[in-house]
Amino acid sequence: MSKTDNDVTARYYETEEERVLAFERGERTAVVAQNSDGYAMVMVRPSVDGDELERYYGFDMALDHAAELLGVRVGDLPVPEEASDMGM
């Protein structure tokens, strides 16, 4: 699932290990990921395969960090509906 708004593109997908919400804005990227069970903290990484920067209980806090990495307001992040239940 992909969604673009306010010059930010969000892609949501699932792997065997994780639920992934990857954001792109120009050359900047930010990733919010959660284990595939969906009952864990969400982590923020600078890229899909990047090192974890921080873990959060709440999806809103992870989105705030992702927005900061992209240089936008959190309200500018398009979140596909499939990803809206991430976090504890």
Backbone as JSON Lines, residues from 0, in Angstrom:
{"i":0,"aa":"M","n":[0.84,-1.18,0.0],"ca":[0.0,0.0,0.0],"c":[0.88,1.24,0.0]}
{"i":1,"aa":"S","n":[0.58,2.17,-0.85],"ca":[1.35,3.4,-0.97],"c":[0.4,4.59,-0.95]}
{"i":2,"aa":"K","n":[0.86,5.68,-0.33],"ca":[0.05,6.88,-0.23],"c":[0.98,8.08,-0.25]}
{"i":3,"aa":"T","n":[0.64,9.12,-1.04],"ca":[1.46,10.32,-1.11],"c":[0.61,11.54,-0.76]}
{"i":4,"aa":"D","n":[1.19,12.41,0.08],"ca":[0.53,13.65,0.47],"c":[1.62,14.6,0.97]}
{"i":5,"aa":"N","n":[1.47,15.89,0.7],"ca":[2.4,16.91,1.19],"c":[3.86,16.59,0.85]}
{"i":6,"aa":"D","n":[4.11,16.09,-0.36],"ca":[5.46,15.73,-0.81],"c":[6.09,14.59,-0.02]}
{"i":7,"aa":"V","n":[5.3,13.83,0.71],"ca":[5.79,12.68,1.45],"c":[5.08,11.44,0.92]}
{"i":8,"aa":"T","n":[5.86,10.41,0.62],"ca":[5.28,9.14,0.19],"c":[5.45,8.12,1.3]}
{"i":9,"aa":"A","n":[4.37,7.43,1.62],"ca":[4.38,6.38,2.64],"c":[4.08,5.05,1.97]}
{"i":10,"aa":"R","n":[4.89,4.04,2.29],"ca":[4.65,2.68,1.8],"c":[4.52,1.77,3.0]}
{"i":11,"aa":"Y","n":[3.43,1.04,3.06],"ca":[3.22,0.06,4.13],"c":[3.29,-1.33,3.53]}
{"i":12,"aa":"Y","n":[4.05,-2.2,4.19],"ca":[4.1,-3.59,3.76],"c":[4.49,-4.46,4.95]}
{"i":13,"aa":"E","n":[4.31,-5.75,4.79],"ca":[4.65,-6.7,5.84],"c":[5.66,-7.72,5.32]}
{"i":14,"aa":"T","n":[6.62,-8.05,6.17],"ca":[7.57,-9.12,5.89],"c":[7.28,-10.25,6.87]}
{"i":15,"aa":"E","n":[8.07,-11.29,6.84],"ca":[7.87,-12.38,7.8],"c":[8.12,-11.92,9.23]}
{"i":16,"aa":"E","n":[9.03,-10.94,9.4],"ca":[9.4,-10.48,10.74],"c":[8.74,-9.18,11.17]}
{"i":17,"aa":"E","n":[8.37,-8.31,10.23],"ca":[7.95,-6.97,10.6],"c":[6.79,-6.42,9.79]}
{"i":18,"aa":"R","n":[6.12,-5.47,10.41],"ca":[5.21,-4.57,9.72],"c":[6.02,-3.3,9.5]}
{"i":19,"aa":"V","n":[6.05,-2.78,8.29],"ca":[6.94,-1.67,7.96],"c":[6.14,-0.52,7.35]}
{"i":20,"aa":"L","n":[6.38,0.68,7.85],"ca":[5.82,1.89,7.29],"c":[7.01,2.78,6.93]}
{"i":21,"aa":"A","n":[7.32,2.86,5.64],"ca":[8.49,3.59,5.16],"c":[8.05,4.9,4.52]}
{"i":22,"aa":"F","n":[8.68,5.99,4.95],"ca":[8.38,7.32,4.43],"c":[9.55,7.82,3.6]}
{"i":23,"aa":"E","n":[9.24,8.55,2.53],"ca":[10.25,9.21,1.7],"c":[9.81,10.63,1.42]}
{"i":24,"aa":"R","n":[10.77,11.53,1.51],"ca":[10.55,12.93,1.13],"c":[11.84,13.42,0.5]}
{"i":25,"aa":"G","n":[11.86,13.5,-0.81],"ca":[13.09,13.84,-1.51],"c":[14.14,12.79,-1.23]}
{"i":26,"aa":"E","n":[15.28,13.21,-0.7],"ca":[16.37,12.3,-0.37],"c":[16.27,11.75,1.06]}
{"i":27,"aa":"R","n":[15.34,12.26,1.83],"ca":[15.21,11.83,3.23],"c":[14.28,10.63,3.36]}
{"i":28,"aa":"T","n":[14.62,9.75,4.29],"ca":[13.77,8.59,4.56],"c":[13.64,8.4,6.06]}
{"i":29,"aa":"A","n":[12.56,7.76,6.46],"ca":[12.32,7.38,7.85],"c":[11.43,6.14,7.83]}
{"i":30,"aa":"V","n":[11.68,5.24,8.75],"ca":[10.93,3.98,8.8],"c":[10.41,3.76,10.21]}
{"i":31,"aa":"V","n":[9.15,3.37,10.29],"ca":[8.54,2.95,11.54],"c":[8.23,1.46,11.35]}
{"i":32,"aa":"A","n":[8.72,0.62,12.27],"ca":[8.54,-0.82,12.13],"c":[8.1,-1.44,13.45]}
{"i":33,"aa":"Q","n":[7.38,-2.53,13.33],"ca":[6.88,-3.27,14.49],"c":[6.98,-4.76,14.15]}
{"i":34,"aa":"N","n":[7.16,-5.6,15.17],"ca":[7.24,-7.02,14.86],"c":[5.96,-7.49,14.2]}
{"i":35,"aa":"S","n":[6.03,-8.57,13.48],"ca":[4.88,-9.02,12.69],"c":[3.7,-9.46,13.54]}
{"i":36,"aa":"D","n":[3.94,-9.77,14.82],"ca":[2.83,-10.11,15.72],"c":[1.98,-8.89,16.03]}
{"i":37,"aa":"G","n":[2.58,-7.71,15.95],"ca":[1.84,-6.47,16.18],"c":[1.61,-6.14,17.63]}
{"i":38,"aa":"Y","n":[2.29,-6.84,18.55],"ca":[2.1,-6.57,19.98],"c":[3.41,-6.17,20.62]}
{"i":39,"aa":"A","n":[4.07,-5.18,20.05],"ca":[5.35,-4.75,20.59],"c":[5.54,-3.27,20.34]}
{"i":40,"aa":"M","n":[6.59,-2.75,20.93],"ca":[6.94,-1.35,20.7],"c":[7.28,-1.16,19.23]}
{"i":41,"aa":"V","n":[7.11,0.05,18.75],"ca":[7.49,0.36,17.38],"c":[8.86,1.02,17.41]}
{"i":42,"aa":"M","n":[9.65,0.73,16.4],"ca":[10.98,1.31,16.33],"c":[11.07,2.27,15.15]}
{"i":43,"aa":"V","n":[11.94,3.24,15.3],"ca":[12.18,4.2,14.23],"c":[13.61,3.99,13.74]}
{"i":44,"aa":"R","n":[13.75,3.92,12.42],"ca":[15.05,3.77,11.78],"c":[15.17,4.83,10.69]}
{"i":45,"aa":"P","n":[16.4,5.19,10.31],"ca":[16.56,6.19,9.25],"c":[16.28,5.62,7.86]}
{"i":46,"aa":"S","n":[16.3,4.28,7.74],"ca":[16.02,3.61,6.46],"c":[15.55,2.2,6.76]}
{"i":47,"aa":"V","n":[15.08,1.51,5.74],"ca":[14.56,0.16,5.95],"c":[15.59,-0.75,6.6]}
{"i":48,"aa":"D","n":[16.83,-0.68,6.14],"ca":[17.87,-1.56,6.68],"c":[18.8,-0.83,7.64]}
{"i":49,"aa":"G","n":[18.43,0.37,8.07],"ca":[19.26,1.16,8.98],"c":[19.15,0.68,10.42]}
{"i":50,"aa":"D","n":[20.08,1.16,11.24],"ca":[20.07,0.83,12.66],"c":[18.93,1.54,13.38]}
{"i":51,"aa":"E","n":[18.41,0.87,14.37],"ca":[17.32,1.44,15.17],"c":[17.8,2.7,15.88]}
{"i":52,"aa":"L","n":[16.99,3.76,15.78],"ca":[17.29,5.01,16.47],"c":[16.62,5.08,17.83]}
{"i":53,"aa":"E","n":[15.38,4.6,17.91],"ca":[14.59,4.7,19.14],"c":[13.42,3.74,19.07]}
{"i":54,"aa":"R","n":[12.89,3.35,20.24],"ca":[11.66,2.54,20.33],"c":[10.62,3.33,21.13]}
{"i":55,"aa":"Y","n":[9.37,3.15,20.71],"ca":[8.27,3.85,21.36],"c":[7.11,2.89,21.6]}
{"i":56,"aa":"Y","n":[6.38,3.11,22.69],"ca":[5.16,2.36,22.93],"c":[4.05,2.85,22.01]}
{"i":57,"aa":"G","n":[4.01,4.14,21.8],"ca":[2.93,4.74,21.04],"c":[3.3,5.05,19.6]}
{"i":58,"aa":"F","n":[2.39,4.76,18.71],"ca":[2.58,5.04,17.29],"c":[2.74,6.54,17.06]}
{"i":59,"aa":"D","n":[2.01,7.36,17.82],"ca":[2.08,8.8,17.64],"c":[3.47,9.35,17.93]}
{"i":60,"aa":"M","n":[4.14,8.81,18.93],"ca":[5.51,9.24,19.25],"c":[6.48,8.82,18.15]}
{"i":61,"aa":"A","n":[6.28,7.63,17.6],"ca":[7.14,7.17,16.5],"c":[6.93,8.03,15.27]}
{"i":62,"aa":"L","n":[5.68,8.39,14.99],"ca":[5.4,9.27,13.85],"c":[6.03,10.64,14.04]}
{"i":63,"aa":"D","n":[6.02,11.15,15.26],"ca":[6.63,12.44,15.56],"c":[8.12,12.4,15.24]}
{"i":64,"aa":"H","n":[8.78,11.31,15.63],"ca":[10.21,11.16,15.36],"c":[10.46,11.03,13.85]}
{"i":65,"aa":"A","n":[9.62,10.27,13.16],"ca":[9.76,10.12,11.71],"c":[9.6,11.47,11.01]}
{"i":66,"aa":"A","n":[8.62,12.25,11.44],"ca":[8.4,13.58,10.86],"c":[9.63,14.46,11.06]}
{"i":67,"aa":"E","n":[10.22,14.38,12.23],"ca":[11.42,15.15,12.51],"c":[12.56,14.76,11.56]}
{"i":68,"aa":"L","n":[12.73,13.47,11.33],"ca":[13.76,13.0,10.4],"c":[13.53,13.51,8.98]}
{"i":69,"aa":"L","n":[12.26,13.65,8.6],"ca":[11.92,14.1,7.25],"c":[11.85,15.62,7.12]}
{"i":70,"aa":"G","n":[11.83,16.32,8.25],"ca":[11.74,17.77,8.23],"c":[10.35,18.29,7.92]}
{"i":71,"aa":"V","n":[9.32,17.56,8.38],"ca":[7.93,17.97,8.16],"c":[7.18,17.92,9.49]}
{"i":72,"aa":"R","n":[5.96,18.44,9.47],"ca":[5.08,18.32,10.64],"c":[4.48,16.92,10.64]}
{"i":73,"aa":"V","n":[4.18,16.41,11.8],"ca":[3.62,15.06,11.9],"c":[2.3,14.97,11.12]}
{"i":74,"aa":"G","n":[1.55,16.05,11.07],"ca":[0.3,16.07,10.31],"c":[0.48,15.96,8.82]}
{"i":75,"aa":"D","n":[1.72,16.15,8.35],"ca":[2.02,16.03,6.92],"c":[2.3,14.59,6.49]}
{"i":76,"aa":"L","n":[2.41,13.68,7.45],"ca":[2.71,12.29,7.11],"c":[1.44,11.56,6.69]}
{"i":77,"aa":"P","n":[1.43,11.02,5.48],"ca":[0.28,10.22,5.05],"c":[0.41,8.81,5.64]}
{"i":78,"aa":"V","n":[-0.56,8.38,6.4],"ca":[-0.49,7.06,7.02],"c":[-1.58,6.18,6.4]}
{"i":79,"aa":"P","n":[-1.16,5.15,5.66],"ca":[-2.15,4.22,5.1],"c":[-2.97,3.56,6.21]}
{"i":80,"aa":"E","n":[-4.22,3.32,5.96],"ca":[-5.1,2.77,6.99],"c":[-4.58,1.46,7.58]}
{"i":81,"aa":"E","n":[-3.92,0.64,6.76],"ca":[-3.39,-0.65,7.25],"c":[-2.36,-0.46,8.36]}
{"i":82,"aa":"A","n":[-1.72,0.69,8.42],"ca":[-0.69,0.95,9.41],"c":[-1.23,1.68,10.64]}
{"i":83,"aa":"S","n":[-2.45,2.1,10.63],"ca":[-2.98,2.98,11.68],"c":[-3.07,2.32,13.06]}
{"i":84,"aa":"D","n":[-2.95,1.0,13.13],"ca":[-3.05,0.33,14.43],"c":[-1.69,-0.1,14.97]}
{"i":85,"aa":"M","n":[-0.6,0.42,14.43],"ca":[0.71,0.07,14.93],"c":[0.92,0.67,16.32]}
{"i":86,"aa":"G","n":[1.77,0.06,17.1],"ca":[2.05,0.52,18.47],"c":[1.26,-0.31,19.46]}
{"i":87,"aa":"M","n":[1.53,-0.04,20.73],"ca":[0.87,-0.83,21.78],"c":[-0.39,-0.13,22.25]}
